[in-house]
Coordinates of N, CA and C in Angstrom, one line a residue:
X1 N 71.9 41.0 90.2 CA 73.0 40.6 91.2 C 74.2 41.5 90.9
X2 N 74.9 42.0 92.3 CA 75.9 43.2 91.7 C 77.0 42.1 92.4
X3 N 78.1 42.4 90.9 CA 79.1 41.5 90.9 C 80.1 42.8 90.9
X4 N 80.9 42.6 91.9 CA 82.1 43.8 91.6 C 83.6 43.1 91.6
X5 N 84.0 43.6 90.7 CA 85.4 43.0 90.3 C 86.7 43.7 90.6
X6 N 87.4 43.7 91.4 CA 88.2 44.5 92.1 C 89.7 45.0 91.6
X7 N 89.1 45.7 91.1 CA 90.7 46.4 89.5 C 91.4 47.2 90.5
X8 N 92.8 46.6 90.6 CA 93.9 47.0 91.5 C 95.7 46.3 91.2
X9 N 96.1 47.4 91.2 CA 97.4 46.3 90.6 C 98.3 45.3 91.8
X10 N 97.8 45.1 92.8 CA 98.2 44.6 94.1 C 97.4 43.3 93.4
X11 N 96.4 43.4 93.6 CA 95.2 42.1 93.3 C 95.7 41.5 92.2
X12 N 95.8 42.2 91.1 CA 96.1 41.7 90.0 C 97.9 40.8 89.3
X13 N 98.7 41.4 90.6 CA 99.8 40.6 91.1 C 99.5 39.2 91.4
X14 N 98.8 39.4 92.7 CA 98.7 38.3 93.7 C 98.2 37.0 92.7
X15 N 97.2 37.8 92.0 CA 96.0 36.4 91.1 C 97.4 36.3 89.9
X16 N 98.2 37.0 89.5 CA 99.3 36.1 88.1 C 100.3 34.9 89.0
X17 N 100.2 35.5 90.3 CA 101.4 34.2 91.4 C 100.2 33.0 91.6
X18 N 99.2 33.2 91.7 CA 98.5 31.9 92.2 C 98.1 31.4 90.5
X19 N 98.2 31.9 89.8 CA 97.9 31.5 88.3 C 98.7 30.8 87.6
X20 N 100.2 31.1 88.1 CA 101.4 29.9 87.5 C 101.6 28.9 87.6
X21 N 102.2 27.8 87.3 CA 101.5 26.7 87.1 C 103.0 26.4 88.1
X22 N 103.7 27.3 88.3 CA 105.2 26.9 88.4 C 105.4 27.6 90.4
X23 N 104.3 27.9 90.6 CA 104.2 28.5 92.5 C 103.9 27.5 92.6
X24 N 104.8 27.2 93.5 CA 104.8 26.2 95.0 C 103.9 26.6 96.2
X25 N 103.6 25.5 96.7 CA 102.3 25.8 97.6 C 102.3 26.5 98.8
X26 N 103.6 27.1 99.1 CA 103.7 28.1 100.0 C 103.7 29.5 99.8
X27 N 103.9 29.9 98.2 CA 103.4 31.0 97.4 C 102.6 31.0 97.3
X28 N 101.7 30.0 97.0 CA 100.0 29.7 96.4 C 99.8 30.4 97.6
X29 N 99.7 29.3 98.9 CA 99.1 30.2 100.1 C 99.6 31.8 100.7
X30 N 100.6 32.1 100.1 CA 100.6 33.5 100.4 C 99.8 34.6 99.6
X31 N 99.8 34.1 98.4 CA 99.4 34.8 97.1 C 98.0 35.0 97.5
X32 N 97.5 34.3 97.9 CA 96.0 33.7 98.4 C 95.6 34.6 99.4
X33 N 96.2 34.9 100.5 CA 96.6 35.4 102.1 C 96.3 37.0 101.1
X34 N 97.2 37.5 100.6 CA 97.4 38.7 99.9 C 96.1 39.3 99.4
X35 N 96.0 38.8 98.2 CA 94.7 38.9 97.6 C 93.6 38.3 98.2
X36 N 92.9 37.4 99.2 CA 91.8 37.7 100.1 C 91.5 38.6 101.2
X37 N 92.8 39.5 101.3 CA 93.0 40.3 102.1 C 92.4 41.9 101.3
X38 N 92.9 41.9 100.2 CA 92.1 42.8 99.3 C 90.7 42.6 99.2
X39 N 90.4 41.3 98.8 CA 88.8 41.3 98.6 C 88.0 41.3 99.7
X40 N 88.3 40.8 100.5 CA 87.4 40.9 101.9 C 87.0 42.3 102.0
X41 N 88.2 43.0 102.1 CA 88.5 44.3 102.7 C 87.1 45.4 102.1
X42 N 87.3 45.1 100.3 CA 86.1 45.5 99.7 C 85.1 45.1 100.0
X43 N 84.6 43.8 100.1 CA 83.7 43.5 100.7 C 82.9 43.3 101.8
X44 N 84.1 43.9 102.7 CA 83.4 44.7 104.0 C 82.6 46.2 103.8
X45 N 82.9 46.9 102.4 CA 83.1 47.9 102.8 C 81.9 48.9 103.1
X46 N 80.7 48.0 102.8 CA 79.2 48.5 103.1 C 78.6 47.7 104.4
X47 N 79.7 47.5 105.5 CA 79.5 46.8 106.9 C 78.6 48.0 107.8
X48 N 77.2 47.9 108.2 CA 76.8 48.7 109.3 C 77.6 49.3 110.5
X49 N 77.6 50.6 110.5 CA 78.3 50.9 112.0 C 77.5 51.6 112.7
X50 N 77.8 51.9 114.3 CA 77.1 52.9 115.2 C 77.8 53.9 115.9
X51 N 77.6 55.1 116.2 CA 78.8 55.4 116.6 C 78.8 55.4 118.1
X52 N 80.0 56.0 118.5 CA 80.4 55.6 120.0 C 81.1 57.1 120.4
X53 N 81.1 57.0 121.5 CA 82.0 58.1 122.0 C 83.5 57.5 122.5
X54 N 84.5 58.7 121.8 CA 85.8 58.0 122.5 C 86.3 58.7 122.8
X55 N 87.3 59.0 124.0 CA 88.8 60.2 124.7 C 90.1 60.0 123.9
X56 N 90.1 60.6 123.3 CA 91.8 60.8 122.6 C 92.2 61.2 123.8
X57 N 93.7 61.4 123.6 CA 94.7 62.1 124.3 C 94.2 63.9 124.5
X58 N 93.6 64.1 123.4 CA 92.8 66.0 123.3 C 92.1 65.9 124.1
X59 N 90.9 65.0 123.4 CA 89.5 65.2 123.8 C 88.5 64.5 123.2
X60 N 87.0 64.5 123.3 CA 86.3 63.5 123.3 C 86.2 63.8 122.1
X61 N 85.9 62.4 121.2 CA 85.2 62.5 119.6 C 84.7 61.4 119.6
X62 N 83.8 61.7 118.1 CA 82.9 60.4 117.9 C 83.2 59.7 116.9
X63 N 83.6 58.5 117.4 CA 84.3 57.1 116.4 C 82.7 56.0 116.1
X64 N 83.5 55.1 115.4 CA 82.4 53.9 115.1 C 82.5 52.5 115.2
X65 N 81.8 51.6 115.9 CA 82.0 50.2 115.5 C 81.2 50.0 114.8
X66 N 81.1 48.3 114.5 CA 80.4 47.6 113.4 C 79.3 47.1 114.3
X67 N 78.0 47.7 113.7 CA 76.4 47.3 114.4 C 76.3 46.3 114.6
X68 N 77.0 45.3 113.8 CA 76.5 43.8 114.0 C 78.2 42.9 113.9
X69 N 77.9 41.9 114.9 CA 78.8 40.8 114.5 C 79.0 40.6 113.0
X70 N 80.3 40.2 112.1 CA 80.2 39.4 110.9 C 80.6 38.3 111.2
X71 N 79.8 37.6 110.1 CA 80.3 36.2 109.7 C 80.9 35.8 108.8
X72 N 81.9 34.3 108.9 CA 82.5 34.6 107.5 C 82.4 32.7 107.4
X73 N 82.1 32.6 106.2 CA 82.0 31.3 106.0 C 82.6 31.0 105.1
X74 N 84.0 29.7 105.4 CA 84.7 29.5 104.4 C 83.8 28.1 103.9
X75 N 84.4 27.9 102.2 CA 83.8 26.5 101.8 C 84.7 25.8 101.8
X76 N 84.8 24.6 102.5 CA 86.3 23.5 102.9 C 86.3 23.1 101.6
X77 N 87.5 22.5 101.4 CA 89.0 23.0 102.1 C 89.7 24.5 101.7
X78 N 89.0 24.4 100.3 CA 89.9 25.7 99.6 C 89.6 26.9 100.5
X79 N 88.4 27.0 100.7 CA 88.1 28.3 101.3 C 88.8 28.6 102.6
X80 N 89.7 27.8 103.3 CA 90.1 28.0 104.7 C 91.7 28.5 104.5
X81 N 91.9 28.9 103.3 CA 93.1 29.5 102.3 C 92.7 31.0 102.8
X82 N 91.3 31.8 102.8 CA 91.2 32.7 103.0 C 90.6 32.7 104.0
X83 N 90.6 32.4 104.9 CA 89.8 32.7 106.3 C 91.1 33.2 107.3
X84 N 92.3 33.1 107.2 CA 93.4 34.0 107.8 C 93.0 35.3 107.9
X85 N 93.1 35.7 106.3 CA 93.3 36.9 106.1 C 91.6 37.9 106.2
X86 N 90.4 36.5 106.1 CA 89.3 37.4 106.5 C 89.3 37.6 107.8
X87 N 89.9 37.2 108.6 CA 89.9 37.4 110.4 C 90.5 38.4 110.8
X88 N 91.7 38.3 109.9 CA 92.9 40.1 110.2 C 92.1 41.0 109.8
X89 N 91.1 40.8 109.0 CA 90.8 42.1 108.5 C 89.6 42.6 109.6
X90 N 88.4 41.6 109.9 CA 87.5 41.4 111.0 C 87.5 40.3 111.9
X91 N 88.8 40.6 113.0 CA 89.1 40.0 114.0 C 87.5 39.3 114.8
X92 N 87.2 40.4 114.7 CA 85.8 39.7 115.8 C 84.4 39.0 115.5
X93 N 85.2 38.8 114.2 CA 83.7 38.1 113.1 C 84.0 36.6 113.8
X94 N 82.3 35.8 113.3 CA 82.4 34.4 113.6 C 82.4 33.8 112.7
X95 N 83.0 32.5 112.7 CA 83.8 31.4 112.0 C 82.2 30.2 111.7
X96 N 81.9 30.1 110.5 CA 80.9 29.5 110.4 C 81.4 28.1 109.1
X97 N 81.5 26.7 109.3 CA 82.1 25.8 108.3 C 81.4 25.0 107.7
X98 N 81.7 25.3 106.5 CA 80.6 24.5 105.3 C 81.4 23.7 104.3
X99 N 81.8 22.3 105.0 CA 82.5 21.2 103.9 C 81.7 20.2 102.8
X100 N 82.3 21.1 101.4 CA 81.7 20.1 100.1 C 82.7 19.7 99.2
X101 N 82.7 18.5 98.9 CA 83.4 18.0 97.9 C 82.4 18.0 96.9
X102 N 83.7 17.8 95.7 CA 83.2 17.8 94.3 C 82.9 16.4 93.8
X103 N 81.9 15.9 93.2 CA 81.9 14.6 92.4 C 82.5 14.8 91.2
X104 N 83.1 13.9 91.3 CA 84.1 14.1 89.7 C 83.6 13.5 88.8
X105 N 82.4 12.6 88.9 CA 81.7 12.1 88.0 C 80.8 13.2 87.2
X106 N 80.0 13.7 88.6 CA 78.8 14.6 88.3 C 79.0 16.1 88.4
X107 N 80.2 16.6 89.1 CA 80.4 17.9 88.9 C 79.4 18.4 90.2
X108 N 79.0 17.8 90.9 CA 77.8 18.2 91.9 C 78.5 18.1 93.3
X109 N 78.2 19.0 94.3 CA 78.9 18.8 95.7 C 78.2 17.8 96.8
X110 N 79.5 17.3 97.1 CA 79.0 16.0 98.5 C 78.9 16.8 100.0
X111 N 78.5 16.9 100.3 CA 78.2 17.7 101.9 C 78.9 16.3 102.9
X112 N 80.0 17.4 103.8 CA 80.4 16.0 104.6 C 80.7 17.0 105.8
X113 N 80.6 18.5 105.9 CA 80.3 19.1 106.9 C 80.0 20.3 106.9
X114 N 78.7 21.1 108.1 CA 77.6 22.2 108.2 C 78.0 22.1 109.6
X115 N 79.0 23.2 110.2 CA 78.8 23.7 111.2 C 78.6 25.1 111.2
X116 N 77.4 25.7 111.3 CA 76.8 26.8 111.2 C 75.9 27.7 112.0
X117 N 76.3 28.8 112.8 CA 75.0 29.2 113.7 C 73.5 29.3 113.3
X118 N 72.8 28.9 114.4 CA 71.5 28.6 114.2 C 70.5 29.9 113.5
X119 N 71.0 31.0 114.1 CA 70.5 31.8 113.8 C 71.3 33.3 113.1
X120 N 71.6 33.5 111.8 CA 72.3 34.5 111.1 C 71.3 36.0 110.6
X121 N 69.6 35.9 111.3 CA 69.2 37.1 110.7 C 69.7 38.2 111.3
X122 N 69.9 39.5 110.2 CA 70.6 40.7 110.8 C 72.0 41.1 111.2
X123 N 72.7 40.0 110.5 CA 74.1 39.7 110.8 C 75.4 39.7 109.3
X124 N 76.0 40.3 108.7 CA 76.6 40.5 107.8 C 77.2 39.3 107.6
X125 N 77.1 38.4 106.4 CA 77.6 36.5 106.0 C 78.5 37.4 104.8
X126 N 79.8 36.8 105.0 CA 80.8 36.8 103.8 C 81.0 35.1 104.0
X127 N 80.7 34.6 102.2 CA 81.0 33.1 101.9 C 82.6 33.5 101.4
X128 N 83.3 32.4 101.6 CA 84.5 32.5 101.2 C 85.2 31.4 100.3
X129 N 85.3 31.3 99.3 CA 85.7 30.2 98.4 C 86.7 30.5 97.2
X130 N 87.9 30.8 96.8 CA 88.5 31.2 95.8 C 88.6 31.1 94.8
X131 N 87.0 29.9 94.4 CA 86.7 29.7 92.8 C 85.1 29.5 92.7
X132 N 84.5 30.2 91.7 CA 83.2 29.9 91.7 C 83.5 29.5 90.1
X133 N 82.8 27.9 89.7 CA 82.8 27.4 88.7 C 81.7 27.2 88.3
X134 N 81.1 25.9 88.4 CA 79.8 26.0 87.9 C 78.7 26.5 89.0
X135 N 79.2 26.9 90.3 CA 78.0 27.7 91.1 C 77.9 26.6 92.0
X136 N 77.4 25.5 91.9 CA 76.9 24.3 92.4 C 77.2 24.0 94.3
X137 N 78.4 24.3 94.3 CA 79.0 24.2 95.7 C 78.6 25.9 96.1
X138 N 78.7 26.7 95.6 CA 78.1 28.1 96.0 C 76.5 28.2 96.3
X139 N 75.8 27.2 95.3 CA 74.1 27.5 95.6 C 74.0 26.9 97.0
X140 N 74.5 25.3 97.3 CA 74.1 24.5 98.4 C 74.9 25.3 99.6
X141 N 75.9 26.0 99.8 CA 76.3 27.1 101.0 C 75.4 28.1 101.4
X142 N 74.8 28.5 100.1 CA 74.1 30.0 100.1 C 72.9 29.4 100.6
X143 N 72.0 28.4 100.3 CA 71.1 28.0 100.4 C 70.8 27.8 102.2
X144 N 72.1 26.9 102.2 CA 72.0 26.9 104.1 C 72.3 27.7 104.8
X145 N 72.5 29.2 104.3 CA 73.2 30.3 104.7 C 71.5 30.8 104.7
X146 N 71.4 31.0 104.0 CA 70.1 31.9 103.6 C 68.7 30.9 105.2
X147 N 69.0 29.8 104.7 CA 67.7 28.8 105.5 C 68.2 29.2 106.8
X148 N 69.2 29.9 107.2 CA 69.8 30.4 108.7 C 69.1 31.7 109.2
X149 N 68.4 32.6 108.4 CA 67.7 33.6 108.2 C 69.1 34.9 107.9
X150 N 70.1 34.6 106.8 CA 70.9 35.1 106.0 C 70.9 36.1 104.8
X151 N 70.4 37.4 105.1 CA 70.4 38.0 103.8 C 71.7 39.0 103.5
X152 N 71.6 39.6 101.7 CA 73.1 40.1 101.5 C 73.9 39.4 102.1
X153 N 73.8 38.0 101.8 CA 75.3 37.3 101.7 C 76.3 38.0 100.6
X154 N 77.7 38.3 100.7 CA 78.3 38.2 99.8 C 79.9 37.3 99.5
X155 N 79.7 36.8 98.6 CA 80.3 35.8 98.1 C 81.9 36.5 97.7
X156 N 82.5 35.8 98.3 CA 84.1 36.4 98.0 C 84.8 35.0 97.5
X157 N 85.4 35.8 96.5 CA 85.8 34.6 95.3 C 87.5 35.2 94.5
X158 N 88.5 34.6 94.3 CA 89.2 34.8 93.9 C 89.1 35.1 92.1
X159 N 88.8 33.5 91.9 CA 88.4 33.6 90.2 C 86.9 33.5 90.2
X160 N 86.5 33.5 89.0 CA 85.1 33.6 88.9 C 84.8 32.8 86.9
X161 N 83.4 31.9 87.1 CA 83.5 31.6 85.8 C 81.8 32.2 84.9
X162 N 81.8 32.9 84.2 CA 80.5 33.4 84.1 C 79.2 32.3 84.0
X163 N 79.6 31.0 84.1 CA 78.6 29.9 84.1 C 78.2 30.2 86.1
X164 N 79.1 30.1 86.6 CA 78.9 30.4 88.0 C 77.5 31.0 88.2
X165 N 78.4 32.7 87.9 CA 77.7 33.7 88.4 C 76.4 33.7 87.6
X166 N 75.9 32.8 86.5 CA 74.8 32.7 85.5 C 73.7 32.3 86.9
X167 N 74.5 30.9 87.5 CA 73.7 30.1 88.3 C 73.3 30.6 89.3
X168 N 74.2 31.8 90.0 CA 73.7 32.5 90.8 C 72.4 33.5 90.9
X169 N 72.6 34.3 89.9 CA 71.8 35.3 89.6 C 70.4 34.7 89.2
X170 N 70.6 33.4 88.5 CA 69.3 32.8 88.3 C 68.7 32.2 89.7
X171 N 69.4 32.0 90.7 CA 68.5 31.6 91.3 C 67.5 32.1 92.4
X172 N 68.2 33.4 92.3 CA 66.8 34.6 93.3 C 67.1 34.9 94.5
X173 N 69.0 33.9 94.8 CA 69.0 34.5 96.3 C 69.9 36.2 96.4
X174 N 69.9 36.2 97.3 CA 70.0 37.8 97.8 C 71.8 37.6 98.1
X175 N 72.8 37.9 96.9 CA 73.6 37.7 97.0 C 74.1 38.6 96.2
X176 N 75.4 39.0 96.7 CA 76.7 39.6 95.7 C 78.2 39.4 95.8
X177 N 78.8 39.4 94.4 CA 79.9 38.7 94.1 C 81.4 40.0 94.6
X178 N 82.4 39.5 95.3 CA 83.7 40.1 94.9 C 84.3 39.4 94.6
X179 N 85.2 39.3 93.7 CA 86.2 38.9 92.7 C 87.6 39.5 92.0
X180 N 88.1 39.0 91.5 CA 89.4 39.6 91.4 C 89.6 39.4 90.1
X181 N 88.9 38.4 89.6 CA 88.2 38.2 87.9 C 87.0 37.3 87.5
X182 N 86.8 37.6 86.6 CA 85.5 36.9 85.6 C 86.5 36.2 84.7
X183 N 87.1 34.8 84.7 CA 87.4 34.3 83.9 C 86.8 34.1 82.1
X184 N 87.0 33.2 81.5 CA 86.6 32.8 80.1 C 85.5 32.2 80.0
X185 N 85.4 30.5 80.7 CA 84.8 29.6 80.9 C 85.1 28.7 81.4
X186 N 84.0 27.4 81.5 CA 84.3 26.4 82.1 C 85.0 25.0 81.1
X187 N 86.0 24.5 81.4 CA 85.8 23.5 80.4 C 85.2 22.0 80.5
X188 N 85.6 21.2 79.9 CA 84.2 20.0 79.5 C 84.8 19.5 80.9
X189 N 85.3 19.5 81.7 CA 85.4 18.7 83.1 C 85.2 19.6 84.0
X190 N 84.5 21.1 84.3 CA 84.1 21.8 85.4 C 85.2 22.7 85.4
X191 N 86.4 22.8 84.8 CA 87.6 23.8 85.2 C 87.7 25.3 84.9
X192 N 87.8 25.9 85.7 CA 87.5 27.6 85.0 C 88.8 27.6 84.2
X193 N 89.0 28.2 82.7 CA 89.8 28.8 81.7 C 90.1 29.9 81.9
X194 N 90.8 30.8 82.1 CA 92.5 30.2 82.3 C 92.5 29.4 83.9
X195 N 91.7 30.4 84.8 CA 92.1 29.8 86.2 C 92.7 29.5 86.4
X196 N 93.3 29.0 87.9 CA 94.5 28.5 88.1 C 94.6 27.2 88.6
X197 N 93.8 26.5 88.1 CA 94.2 24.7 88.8 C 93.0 24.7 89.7
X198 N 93.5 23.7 90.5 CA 92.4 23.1 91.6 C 92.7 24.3 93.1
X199 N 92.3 24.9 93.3 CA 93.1 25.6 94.7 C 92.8 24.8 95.8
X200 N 91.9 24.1 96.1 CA 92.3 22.9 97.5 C 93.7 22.2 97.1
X201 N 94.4 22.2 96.2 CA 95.3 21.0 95.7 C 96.8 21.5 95.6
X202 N 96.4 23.1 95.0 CA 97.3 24.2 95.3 C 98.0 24.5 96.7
X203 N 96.7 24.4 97.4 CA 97.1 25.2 99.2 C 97.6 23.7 99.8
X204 N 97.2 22.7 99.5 CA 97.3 21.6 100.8 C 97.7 20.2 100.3
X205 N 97.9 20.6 98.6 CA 98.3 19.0 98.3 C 97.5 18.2 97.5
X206 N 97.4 17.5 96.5 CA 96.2 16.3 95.9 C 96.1 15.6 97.0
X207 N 94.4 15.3 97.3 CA 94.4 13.8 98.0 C 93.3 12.7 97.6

């Protein structure tokens, strides 16, 4: 599984503002806006194109669109922190929503909504979630992404915890990671170290 980590000192701004414990949630969400705007961007960057003919003001040349629609699927709530800035970057991608909570007993995700096109084969899937921890809410997205006829999904993630990406790689789907870091670990209640908090709680409030 190819995990690419996106070394930039823009990026690496954005992630010390969403990392303080002391940004307010209107920083959080810009900080967010900023740095998913970088990772997307990479993560487009092996997008199919075809080319086209176009008229300049001179004369005719050959430009390119993108061969296929993208998709971008955020994981609610956190992930709809970066679905702004994945749309500016690919205005004409479709919006696919996949809501999981976390059990705070079990560390395992509640499914409370799948609105998802029926059919994704041949179609470029960016998942979008700003923390992969123990993987868990990443396998059950990817899984229904993939059962959509979804391949090269890649997963865009702000932080990242190597227990995650463990879970990923082990489990055989056709996925790769952009990130902005590979944190330390997880601690004894699911939390990536250092990380920065809860990011649903960050962007929108405890509820």
């Amino acid at each position: 599984m190819q995990v690419q980590v996106v070394d930039h000192p823009l990026a690496a701004a954005a992630l010390t503002v969403m990392r303080d414990e002391r940004t307010a949630r209107p920083q959080f969400r810009a900080a967010l806006h900023d740095l998913a705007m970088m990772l997307v961007y990479e993560a487009a960057r092996g997008l199919p194109t075809m080319p086209v003919s176009v008229t300049t003001p001179l004369t005719t040349t050959t430009g390119v669109v993108l061969a296929a629609e993208p998709v971008v699927a955020p994981v609610l709530r956190a992930g709809l922190g970066m679905l702004p800035a994945a749309l500016t970057v690919m205005p004409d991608a479709r919006t696919a929503f996949i809501g999981l909570a976390r059990d705070e007993a079990t560390f395992e995700p509640r499914v409370y909504l799948e609105s998802v096109p029926a059919d994704l084969a041949g179609r470029p899937v960016f998942m979008l979630d700003p923390m992969l921890a123990t993987g868990g809410s990443a396998l059950h997205a990817l899984r229904l992404l993939t059962a959509r006829g979804a391949t090269g999904i890649v997963v865009v993630s702000a932080v990242t915890a190597p227990e995650g990406l463990t879970a990923l790689e082990k489990s055989g789907l056709d996925v790769r990671v952009v990130t902005a870091a590979v944190d330390e670990s997880l601690n004894d209640v699911a939390y990536i170290v250092p990380g920065l908090g809860d990011a649903g709680d960050r962007l929108y409030g405890a509820v």
